[in-house]
Structures are given as structure tokens and as C-alpha cells.
Amino acid sequence: MPLEWIGVAGKVADGLNEVMIANQALEAELARVSRVVGTQGELSQRVVVGGSTQSWAGSVESVNSLIDALVRPTSEMQRVIGAVADGDLSKKVSADVRGEMLELKNTINDMVDQLNGFVSEVTRVAREVGTEGKLGQAAAVTIEVGGVWKELTDNVNLMAGNLTGQVRNIAEVTTAVANGDLSKKITIDVKGEFLELKNTVNAMVDQLNAFAGEVTRVAREVGVEGKLGGTWIAGRDWSIWLNERFDASGLR
């Protein structure tokens, strides 16, 4: 409005000019805060106006309250997600929110619960099977998990199951040998170093079977049938025969 007006018209013009200036200042400040908060992610910024624009204080307060309501849960969610990334699963989102923010809060907290359940069970199985020797243990995640978490849980249980089967089969055979039963051999399907151990134990059983058979034969021929000279096998001494057997099986 023209500044040269006087009287009532001048006062009206001055008042309208003040309103227009205040409106322009508020518009510029809202645009700035919208840019730095919404686009640049500077969550500490707020709308600040002064001087003649105090007539807009109610609107400014409402806008800042809106920013606070959005920033507070966002900052807390960021804190929880950052803690999870650092391996700290003790934090959860506790902000009082509604609507889509509530859905996001519940999703993050469910994620923390799932990770807690998965990690604690995997740790328990690894400790009980690997350290305490409690075979037959499996990760029992009470909260339903999917995707990569289910795959990891299944793989841990598969590993624990394979180790349990392999160790128990080897223990069964070696216990049978210790009890004088040479009829058992390791039959479980294994690979790598367990395959080497399987072959070694089975070769040992074969050698012991052959040794026991020869001892029985010689004892029967010498002690029962009276066939002297049974201490020789194919013209060789017992010690030579045993040494060759053990060398062939790799047991020494």
C-alpha cells in the first residue's frame, strides 16, 4: 500500500503493510524450515519469527509442535536402529505415537524381538553343543521368523543335527569296540575331516576283526586241534603282521 497516505487511509495502509510484511516473513521462514528439516534432515531447526510478526505466534507454535511430534519418534527410532547396528539389542522404541508412526514403531520393536530371540537361541545351541557337549540341541525361536533369519536358524539346526548324528555314530561304534563287539561300523554320510575319521575308525574295526579272527584261528588250531606252529601267519611273525596292518590303516 502507498506509504504517503495520511489520516485513516494512511493508518489502514500501514496496518495492511505490516500484515503483508509479517506474512512474507512467515512464508520465508516456513519455506526455510521446510527445506532444512524436510529435505536436508536438520531435525533441530524450528520456525523463528520476531518483531511485528508476533501476531503469527499461534501459527508458529503449531508448526513447531508438528515438527517436534515428528522429530521425537524419528530420533528415537534412529537411536534404536543405531543400537541394533552396533550389536546392542537392549533398546526399543518407547515414544507415544499413533497411526503410521505406531506401525513403524511396532515393526522396529518386532525386529528387535526377533533378533533377540534368534541370537539368544543360536548362542545357546552353539554353547551347549560346541562347549558343553550337549548333543541333540536345536534352536527353538519362539517368535516366528522368516526370510534370512529363518534360513540362518535352519542352517544352525542343520549343523547341530549333523554334528550330533556324526558324533553319536562314531561313539556308538567305538563303544561297541570297547565292549568287544566288532560287528558295527560307521555308516553315516560325512565329508571332509569327518570322512577321514570315519575311514580311520572303520579301518580300525576291520583290522581288529582280522586280528581277532586270526587269534581265534590260531588258538583253536593250537589249543583244540593240536596244530602247533600257529604263532605264524603266512610264514610271518605276529608282530610283523600287526605292524603291517596298523601301517596300512594309518592308525599309527
C-alpha positions as a printed Julia matrix, in Angstrom:
252×3 Matrix{Float64}:
  0.0      0.0    0.0
  1.22     3.6   -0.64
  3.26     4.96   2.25
  2.32     8.59   1.57
 -1.3      8.17   2.56
 -2.37    10.11   5.66
 -5.23    10.01   8.05
 -7.45     6.97   8.32
 -6.39     5.72   4.93
 -2.76     6.0    5.96
 -3.34     4.02   9.14
 -5.15     1.32   7.16
 -2.34     1.25   4.65
  0.27     0.97   7.41
 -1.65    -1.87   9.06
 -2.03    -3.79   5.82
  1.64    -3.29   5.03
  2.6     -4.71   8.42
  0.37    -7.74   7.79
  1.9     -8.27   4.35
  5.44    -7.96   5.75
  4.64   -10.38   8.55
  3.09   -12.8    6.1
  6.1    -12.61   3.8
  8.49   -13.17   6.71
  6.47   -16.14   7.94
  6.28   -17.56   4.43
 10.05   -17.26   4.02
 10.69   -18.84   7.43
  8.3    -21.72   6.73
 10.0    -22.32   3.38
 13.41   -22.34   5.1
 12.36   -24.77   7.83
 10.6    -26.98   5.31
 13.81   -27.15   3.29
 16.3    -27.75   6.12
 14.1    -30.18   8.07
 12.25   -32.0    5.32
 14.96   -32.1    2.66
 18.31   -31.64   4.4
 17.37   -33.63   7.52
 18.41   -30.98  10.07
 15.9    -32.05  12.7
 16.92   -29.42  15.27
 15.66   -26.49  13.17
 12.43   -24.67  14.12
 10.37   -21.74  12.84
 11.62   -18.47  14.37
  9.91   -15.11  13.72
 10.19   -11.82  15.59
  9.27    -8.17  15.66
  5.97    -7.3   14.05
  5.37   -10.92  13.11
  4.45   -11.88  16.7
  0.81   -11.78  15.61
  1.55   -15.09  13.93
  2.86   -16.68  17.15
 -0.01   -19.19  17.31
  0.71   -20.48  13.81
  4.44   -20.63  14.51
  3.85   -22.6   17.7
  1.58   -25.05  15.88
  4.15   -25.64  13.14
  6.95   -26.18  15.66
  4.75   -28.56  17.66
  4.13   -30.52  14.48
  7.87   -30.74  13.81
  8.5    -31.85  17.41
  5.83   -34.54  17.12
  7.5    -35.92  14.0
 11.12   -35.49  15.07
 10.83   -37.03  18.56
  9.79   -40.55  17.46
 12.06   -40.34  14.42
 15.07   -39.59  16.63
 14.16   -42.42  18.98
 13.77   -44.87  16.11
 17.14   -43.73  14.78
 18.65   -44.36  18.23
 17.22   -47.9   18.39
 18.26   -48.79  14.84
 21.75   -47.42  15.51
 21.98   -49.55  18.64
 20.96   -52.65  16.65
 23.6    -51.87  14.04
 26.17   -51.73  16.87
 25.03   -55.1   18.23
 23.02   -53.7   21.16
 19.6    -55.39  21.23
 18.52   -53.96  24.58
 16.89   -50.81  23.16
 13.28   -50.45  21.97
 11.14   -47.57  20.71
  9.0    -46.23  23.57
  7.66   -42.98  22.1
  3.88   -42.48  22.33
  2.79   -42.36  18.69
 -0.26   -43.14  16.57
 -1.21   -44.03  13.02
  1.59   -44.91  10.61
  4.2    -43.92  13.18
  2.72   -46.55  15.51
  3.01   -49.16  12.75
  6.66   -48.2   12.21
  7.31   -48.32  15.97
  5.77   -51.81  16.22
  7.75   -53.0   13.2
 11.07   -51.86  14.69
 10.26   -53.35  18.1
  9.21   -56.64  16.48
 12.51   -56.66  14.59
 14.42   -56.22  17.86
 12.4    -59.04  19.48
 13.09   -61.37  16.54
 16.8    -60.61  16.59
 16.93   -61.12  20.35
 15.19   -64.48  20.08
 17.35   -65.6   17.17
 20.66   -64.51  18.69
 19.92   -65.99  22.13
 18.9    -69.36  20.67
 21.86   -69.59  18.28
 24.2    -68.65  21.13
 22.61   -71.28  23.39
 22.89   -74.04  20.78
 26.5    -73.12  19.94
 27.43   -73.12  23.64
 25.6    -76.34  24.56
 26.71   -78.32  21.5
 30.16   -76.85  20.94
 31.3    -76.18  24.51
 29.2    -78.28  26.88
 28.88   -81.28  24.55
 25.08   -81.48  24.86
 24.2    -83.16  21.58
 20.74   -83.11  20.05
 20.14   -79.42  20.78
 18.29   -77.22  18.28
 17.46   -73.53  18.07
 13.8    -73.09  19.01
 12.89   -69.5   18.14
  9.53   -68.83  19.8
  8.77   -65.78  17.64
  8.01   -66.67  14.05
 10.86   -65.59  11.8
 11.11   -65.53   8.05
 13.49   -64.78   5.23
 17.18   -64.75   6.07
 16.5    -65.26   9.8
 14.62   -68.49   9.14
 17.37   -69.6    6.77
 20.05   -68.92   9.38
 18.06   -70.73  12.08
 17.55   -73.73   9.79
 21.26   -73.81   8.93
 22.27   -73.69  12.6
 19.88   -76.54  13.38
 21.16   -78.49  10.37
 24.75   -78.05  11.55
 23.84   -79.1   15.1
 21.9    -82.1   13.78
 24.74   -83.21  11.53
 27.29   -82.93  14.33
 25.01   -84.85  16.67
 24.48   -87.66  14.17
 28.16   -87.93  13.3
 29.46   -87.88  16.86
 26.83   -90.32  18.1
 27.52   -92.76  15.28
 31.26   -92.65  15.98
 30.62   -93.01  19.72
 28.35   -96.0   19.09
 31.0    -97.82  17.06
 33.91   -97.05  19.39
 31.83   -98.06  22.42
 30.92  -101.32  20.72
 34.61  -101.98  20.01
 35.49  -101.25  23.63
 32.83  -103.78  24.67
 34.22  -106.42  22.31
 31.57  -106.01  19.6
 33.32  -105.74  16.23
 30.17  -106.02  14.13
 29.47  -102.28  13.9
 30.89   -99.71  11.52
 30.27   -96.02  10.9
 27.63   -95.69   8.19
 26.6    -92.04   8.39
 27.23   -89.92   5.28
 30.01   -87.43   6.12
 32.55   -85.25   4.35
 35.88   -83.58   4.99
 37.74   -84.42   8.2
 34.78   -86.4    9.49
 35.13   -88.63   6.42
 38.8    -89.2    7.28
 37.83   -90.07  10.85
 35.09   -92.38   9.61
 37.51   -94.22   7.32
 40.11   -94.48  10.09
 37.65   -95.92  12.61
 36.2    -98.35  10.06
 39.71   -99.43   9.07
 40.49   -99.97  12.74
 37.4   -102.19  13.08
 38.5   -104.17  10.01
 42.0   -104.6   11.45
 40.67  -105.66  14.83
 38.28  -108.1   13.17
 41.14  -109.6   11.19
 43.35  -109.73  14.27
 40.63  -111.31  16.42
 39.86  -113.8   13.68
 43.49  -114.82  13.38
 43.94  -115.09  17.14
 40.81  -117.23  17.36
 42.01  -119.42  14.5
 45.46  -119.93  15.98
 44.04  -120.55  19.46
 41.65  -123.12  18.06
 44.25  -124.86  15.91
 46.91  -124.93  18.63
 44.78  -125.35  21.72
 41.97  -127.53  20.39
 43.17  -129.22  17.24
 46.79  -129.58  18.36
 48.23  -127.92  15.27
 51.48  -126.46  16.58
 53.28  -123.54  14.91
 50.15  -121.41  14.88
 52.04  -118.35  16.01
 52.97  -117.74  12.39
 50.64  -116.22   9.79
 51.53  -116.92   6.19
 55.08  -117.63   7.31
 55.47  -114.36   9.23
 55.64  -113.42  12.88
 52.6   -111.93  14.64
 54.39  -108.63  15.36
 55.27  -108.18  11.69
 51.7   -108.89  10.63
 50.28  -106.43  13.19
 52.74  -103.7   12.24
 51.8   -104.02   8.59
 48.1   -103.89   9.45
 48.44  -100.74  11.52
 50.68   -99.07   8.93
 48.15   -99.82   6.19
 45.28   -98.35   8.18
 47.17   -95.2    9.16
 46.43   -95.75  12.85
 49.99   -95.03  13.93
